[in-house]
CSV table of C-alpha atoms in Angstrom, one decimal:
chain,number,residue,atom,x,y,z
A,4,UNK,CA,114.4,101.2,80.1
A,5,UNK,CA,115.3,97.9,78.7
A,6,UNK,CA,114.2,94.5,79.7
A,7,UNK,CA,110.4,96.1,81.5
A,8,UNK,CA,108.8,93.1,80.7
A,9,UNK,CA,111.0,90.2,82.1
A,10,UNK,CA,111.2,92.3,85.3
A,11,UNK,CA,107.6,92.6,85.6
A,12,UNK,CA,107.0,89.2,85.6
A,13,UNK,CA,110.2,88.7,87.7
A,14,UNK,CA,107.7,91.3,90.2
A,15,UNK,CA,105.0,88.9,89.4
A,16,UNK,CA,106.7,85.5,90.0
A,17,UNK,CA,108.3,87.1,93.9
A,18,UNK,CA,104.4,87.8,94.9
A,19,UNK,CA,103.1,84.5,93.2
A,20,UNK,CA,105.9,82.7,95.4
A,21,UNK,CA,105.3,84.1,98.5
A,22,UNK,CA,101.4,83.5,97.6
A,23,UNK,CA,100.7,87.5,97.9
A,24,UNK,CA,97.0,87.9,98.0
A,25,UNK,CA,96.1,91.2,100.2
A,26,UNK,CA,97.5,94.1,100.0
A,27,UNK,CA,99.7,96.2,101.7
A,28,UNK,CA,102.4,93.9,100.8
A,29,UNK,CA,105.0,94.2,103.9
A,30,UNK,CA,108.9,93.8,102.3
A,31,UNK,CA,109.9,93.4,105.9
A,32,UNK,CA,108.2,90.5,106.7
A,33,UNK,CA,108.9,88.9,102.6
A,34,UNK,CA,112.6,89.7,103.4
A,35,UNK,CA,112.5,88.0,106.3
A,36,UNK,CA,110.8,85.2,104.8
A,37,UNK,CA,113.3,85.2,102.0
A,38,UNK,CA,116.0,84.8,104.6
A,39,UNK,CA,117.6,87.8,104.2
A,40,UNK,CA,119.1,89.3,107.2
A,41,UNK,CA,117.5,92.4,108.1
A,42,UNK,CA,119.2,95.2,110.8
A,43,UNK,CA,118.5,98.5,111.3
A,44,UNK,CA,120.8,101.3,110.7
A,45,UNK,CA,120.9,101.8,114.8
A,46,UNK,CA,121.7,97.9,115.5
A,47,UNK,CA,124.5,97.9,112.8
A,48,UNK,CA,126.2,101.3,114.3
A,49,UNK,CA,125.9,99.7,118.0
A,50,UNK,CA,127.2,95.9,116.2
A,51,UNK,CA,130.0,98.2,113.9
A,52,UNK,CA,130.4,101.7,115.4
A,53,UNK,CA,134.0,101.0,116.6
A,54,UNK,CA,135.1,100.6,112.9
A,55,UNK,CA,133.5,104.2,111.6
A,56,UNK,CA,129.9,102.3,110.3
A,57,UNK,CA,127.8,105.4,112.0
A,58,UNK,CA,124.3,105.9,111.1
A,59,UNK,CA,125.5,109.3,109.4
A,60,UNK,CA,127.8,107.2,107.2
A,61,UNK,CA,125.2,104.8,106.3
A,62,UNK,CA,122.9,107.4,105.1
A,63,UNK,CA,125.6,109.5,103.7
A,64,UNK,CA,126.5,107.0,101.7
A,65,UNK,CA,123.5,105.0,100.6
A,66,UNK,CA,120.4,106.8,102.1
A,67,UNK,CA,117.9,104.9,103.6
A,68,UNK,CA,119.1,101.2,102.8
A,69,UNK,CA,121.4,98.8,101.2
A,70,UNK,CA,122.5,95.7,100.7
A,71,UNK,CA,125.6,93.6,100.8
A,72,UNK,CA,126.6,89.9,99.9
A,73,UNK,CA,128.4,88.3,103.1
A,74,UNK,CA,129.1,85.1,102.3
A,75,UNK,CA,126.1,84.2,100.4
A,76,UNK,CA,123.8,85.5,102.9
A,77,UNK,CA,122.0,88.9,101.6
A,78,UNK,CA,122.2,91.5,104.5
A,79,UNK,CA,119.6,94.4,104.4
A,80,UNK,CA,120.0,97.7,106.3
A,81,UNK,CA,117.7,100.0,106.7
A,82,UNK,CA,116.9,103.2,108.2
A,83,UNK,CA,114.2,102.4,110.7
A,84,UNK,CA,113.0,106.3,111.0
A,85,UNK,CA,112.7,107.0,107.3
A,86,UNK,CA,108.8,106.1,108.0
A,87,UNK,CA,106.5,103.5,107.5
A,88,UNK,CA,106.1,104.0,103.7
A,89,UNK,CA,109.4,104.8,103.0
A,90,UNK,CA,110.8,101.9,104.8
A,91,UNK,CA,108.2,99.2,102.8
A,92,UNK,CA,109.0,101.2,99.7
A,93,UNK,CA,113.3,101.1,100.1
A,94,UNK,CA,113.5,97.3,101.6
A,95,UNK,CA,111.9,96.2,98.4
A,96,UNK,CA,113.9,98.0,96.2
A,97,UNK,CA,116.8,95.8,98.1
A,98,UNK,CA,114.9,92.9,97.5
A,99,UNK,CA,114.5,94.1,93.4
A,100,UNK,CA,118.3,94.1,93.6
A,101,UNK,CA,118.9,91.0,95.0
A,102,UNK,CA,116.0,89.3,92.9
A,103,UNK,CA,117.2,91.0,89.3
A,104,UNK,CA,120.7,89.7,90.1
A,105,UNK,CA,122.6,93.1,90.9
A,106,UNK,CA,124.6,91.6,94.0
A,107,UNK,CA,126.6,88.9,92.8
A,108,UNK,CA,129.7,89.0,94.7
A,109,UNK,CA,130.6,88.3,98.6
A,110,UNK,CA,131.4,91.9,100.1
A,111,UNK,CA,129.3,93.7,97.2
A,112,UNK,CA,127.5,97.0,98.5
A,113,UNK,CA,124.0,98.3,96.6
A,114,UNK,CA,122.4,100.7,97.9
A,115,UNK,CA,120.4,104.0,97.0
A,116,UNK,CA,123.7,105.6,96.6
A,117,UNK,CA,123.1,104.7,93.0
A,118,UNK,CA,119.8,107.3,93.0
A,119,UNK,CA,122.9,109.9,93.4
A,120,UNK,CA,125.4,109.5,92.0
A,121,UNK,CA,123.9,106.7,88.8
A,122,UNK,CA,121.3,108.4,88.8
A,123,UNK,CA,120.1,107.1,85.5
A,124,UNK,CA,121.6,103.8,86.3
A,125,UNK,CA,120.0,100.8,84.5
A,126,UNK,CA,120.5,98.9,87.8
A,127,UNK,CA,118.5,101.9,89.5
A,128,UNK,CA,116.1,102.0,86.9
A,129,UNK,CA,115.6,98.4,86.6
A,130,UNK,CA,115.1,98.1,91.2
A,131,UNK,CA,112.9,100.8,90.7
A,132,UNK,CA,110.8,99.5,88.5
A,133,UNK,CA,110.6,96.0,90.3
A,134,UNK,CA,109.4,98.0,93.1
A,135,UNK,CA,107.1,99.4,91.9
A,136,UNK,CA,104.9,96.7,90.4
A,137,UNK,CA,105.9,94.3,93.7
A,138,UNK,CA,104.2,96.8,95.9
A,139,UNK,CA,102.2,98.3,93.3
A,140,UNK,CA,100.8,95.1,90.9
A,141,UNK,CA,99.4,96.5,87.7
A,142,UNK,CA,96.9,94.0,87.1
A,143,UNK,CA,95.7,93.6,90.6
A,144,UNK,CA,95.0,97.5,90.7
A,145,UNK,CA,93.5,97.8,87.4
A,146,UNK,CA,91.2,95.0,88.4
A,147,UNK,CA,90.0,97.4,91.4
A,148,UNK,CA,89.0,100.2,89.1
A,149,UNK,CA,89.9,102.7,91.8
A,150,UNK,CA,93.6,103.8,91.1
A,151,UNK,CA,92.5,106.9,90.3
A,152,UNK,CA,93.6,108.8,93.5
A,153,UNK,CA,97.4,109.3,94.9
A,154,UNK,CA,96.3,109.1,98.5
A,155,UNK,CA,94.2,106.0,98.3
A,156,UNK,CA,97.2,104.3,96.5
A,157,UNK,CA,99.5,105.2,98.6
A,158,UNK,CA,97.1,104.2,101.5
A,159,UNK,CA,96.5,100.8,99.9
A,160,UNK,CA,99.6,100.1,99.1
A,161,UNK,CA,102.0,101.5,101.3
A,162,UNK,CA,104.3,103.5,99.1
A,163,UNK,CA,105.1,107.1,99.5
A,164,UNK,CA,103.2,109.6,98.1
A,165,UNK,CA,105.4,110.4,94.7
A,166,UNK,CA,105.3,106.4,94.1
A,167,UNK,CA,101.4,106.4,94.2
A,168,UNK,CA,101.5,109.3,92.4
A,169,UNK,CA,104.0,107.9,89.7
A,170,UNK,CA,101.3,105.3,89.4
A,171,UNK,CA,98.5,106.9,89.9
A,172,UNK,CA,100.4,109.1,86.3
A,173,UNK,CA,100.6,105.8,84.6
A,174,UNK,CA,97.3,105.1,85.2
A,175,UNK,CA,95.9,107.9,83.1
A,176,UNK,CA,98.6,108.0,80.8
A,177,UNK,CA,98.0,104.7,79.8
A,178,UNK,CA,94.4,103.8,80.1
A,179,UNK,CA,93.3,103.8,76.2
A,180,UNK,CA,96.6,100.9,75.6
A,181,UNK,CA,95.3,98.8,78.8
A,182,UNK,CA,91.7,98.9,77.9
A,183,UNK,CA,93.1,97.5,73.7
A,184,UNK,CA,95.0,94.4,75.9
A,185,UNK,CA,92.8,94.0,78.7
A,186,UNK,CA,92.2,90.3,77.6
A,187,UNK,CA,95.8,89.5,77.0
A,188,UNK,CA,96.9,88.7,80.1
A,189,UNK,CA,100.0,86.6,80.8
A,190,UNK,CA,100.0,83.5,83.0
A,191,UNK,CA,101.6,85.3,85.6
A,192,UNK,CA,99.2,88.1,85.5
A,193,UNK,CA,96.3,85.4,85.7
A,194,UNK,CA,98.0,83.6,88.8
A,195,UNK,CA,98.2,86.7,90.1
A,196,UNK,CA,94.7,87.6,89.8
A,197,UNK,CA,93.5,84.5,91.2
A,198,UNK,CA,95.7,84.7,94.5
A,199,UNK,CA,94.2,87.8,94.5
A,200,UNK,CA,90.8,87.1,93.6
A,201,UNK,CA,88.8,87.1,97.2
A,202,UNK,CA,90.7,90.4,98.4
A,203,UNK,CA,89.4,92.3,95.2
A,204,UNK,CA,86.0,91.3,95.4
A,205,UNK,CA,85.8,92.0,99.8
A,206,UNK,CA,87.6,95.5,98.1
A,207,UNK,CA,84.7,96.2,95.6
A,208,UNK,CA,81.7,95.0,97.6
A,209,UNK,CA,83.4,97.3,100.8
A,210,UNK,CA,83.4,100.3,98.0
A,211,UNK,CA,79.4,99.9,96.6
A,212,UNK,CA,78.4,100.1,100.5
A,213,UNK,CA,80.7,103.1,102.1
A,214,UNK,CA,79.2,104.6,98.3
A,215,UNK,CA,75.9,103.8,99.3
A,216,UNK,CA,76.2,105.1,102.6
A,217,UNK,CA,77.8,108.3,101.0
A,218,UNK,CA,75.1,108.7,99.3
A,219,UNK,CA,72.5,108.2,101.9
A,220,UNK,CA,74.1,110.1,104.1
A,221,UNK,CA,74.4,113.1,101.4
A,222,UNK,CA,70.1,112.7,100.5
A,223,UNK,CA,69.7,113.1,104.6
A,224,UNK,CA,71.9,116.2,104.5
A,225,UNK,CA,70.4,117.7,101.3
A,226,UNK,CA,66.6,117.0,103.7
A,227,UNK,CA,68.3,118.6,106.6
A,228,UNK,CA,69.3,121.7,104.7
């Protein structure tokens, strides 16, 4: 994929500007806080129903969410029962469109229609991507020496399960690189890092004590036994 490192710190510069410092990090609420427009896929049927904009049509034709240029004003729908994780996870990848520059135009649809029928897209790629560090920050994660699990990241970050896994891959697949540059970090990655500062070390200190209790409570059962 072309361009990985401008929309990294694109990623990086959206959580830096909305001073990001905790994770999960809820797209609803930085959408709203964007000024997008958000409505649910049941609001915009009961709003547009007459004119054939049904929730089957929505999904049939863009899946969980897209957006759309009215005006000047970005307009987010979303399915509201695709789940918690799914939701978080497909309003940012709106907000990776709008923010990499995909909707230029007033009346211009993008939606996950692309994941179908583009599938290898470079728009689709590139929202993908965006996504996935936005919700997902590389340099935040690596600096909790923990994503080594798919649930936990998933948990932490409120993704879907094949996201955290995707990341959880990336992880291992490129641990030996990330340990060469781990003192190369970009301004952007060092802002980040430093909005993020207090949460990782509550994170780590919260870790060495439910370890310490693990492993207190494992001596007691080992005694028991």
């Amino acid at each position: 994929m072309k361009n990985q490192d401008k929309i990294k710190k694109k990623a990086y510069q959206l959580l830096i500007k909305q001073k990001c410092s905790s994770f999960p990090i809820r797209s609803l609420q930085m959408a709203a806080d964007l000024h997008y427009h958000l409505e649910t896929y049941t609001e915009a049927e009961k709003q547009y129903g007459d004119g054939g904009v049904t929730r089957r049509w929505m999904y049939h034709c863009f899946g969980n969410a897209f957006v759309v240029n009215i005006c000047g004003i970005y307009n987010i729908f979303y399915n509201e029962y695709a789940g918690l994780f799914n939701v978080n996870w497909t309003i940012m990848h709106e907000i990776a469109h709008i923010r990499l520059g995909h909707v230029k135009w007033d009346g211009q649809f993008i939606g996950e229609s692309y994941v179908d029928k583009f599938k290898y897209s470079e728009k689709e790629q590139a929202a993908e991507y965006f996504t996935s560090i936005a919700l997902c920050p590389d340099t935040v994660l690596d600096a909790m020496h923990r994503i080594d699990n798919v649930e936990h990241t998933a948990l932490i970050c409120y993704v879907p399960r094949d996201k955290a896994k995707q990341k959880v891959d990336y992880f291992a697949d490129t641990a030996e690189t990330r340990m060469m540059f781990s003192s190369k970090n970009s301004r952007s990655e060092n802002r980040l890092l430093s909005q993020y500062s207090d949460f990782i070390n509550t994170y780590g200190k919260r870790v060495e004590i439910a370890e310490e209790i693990y492993i207190d409570f494992s001596r007691l059962s080992k005694v028991g036994a």
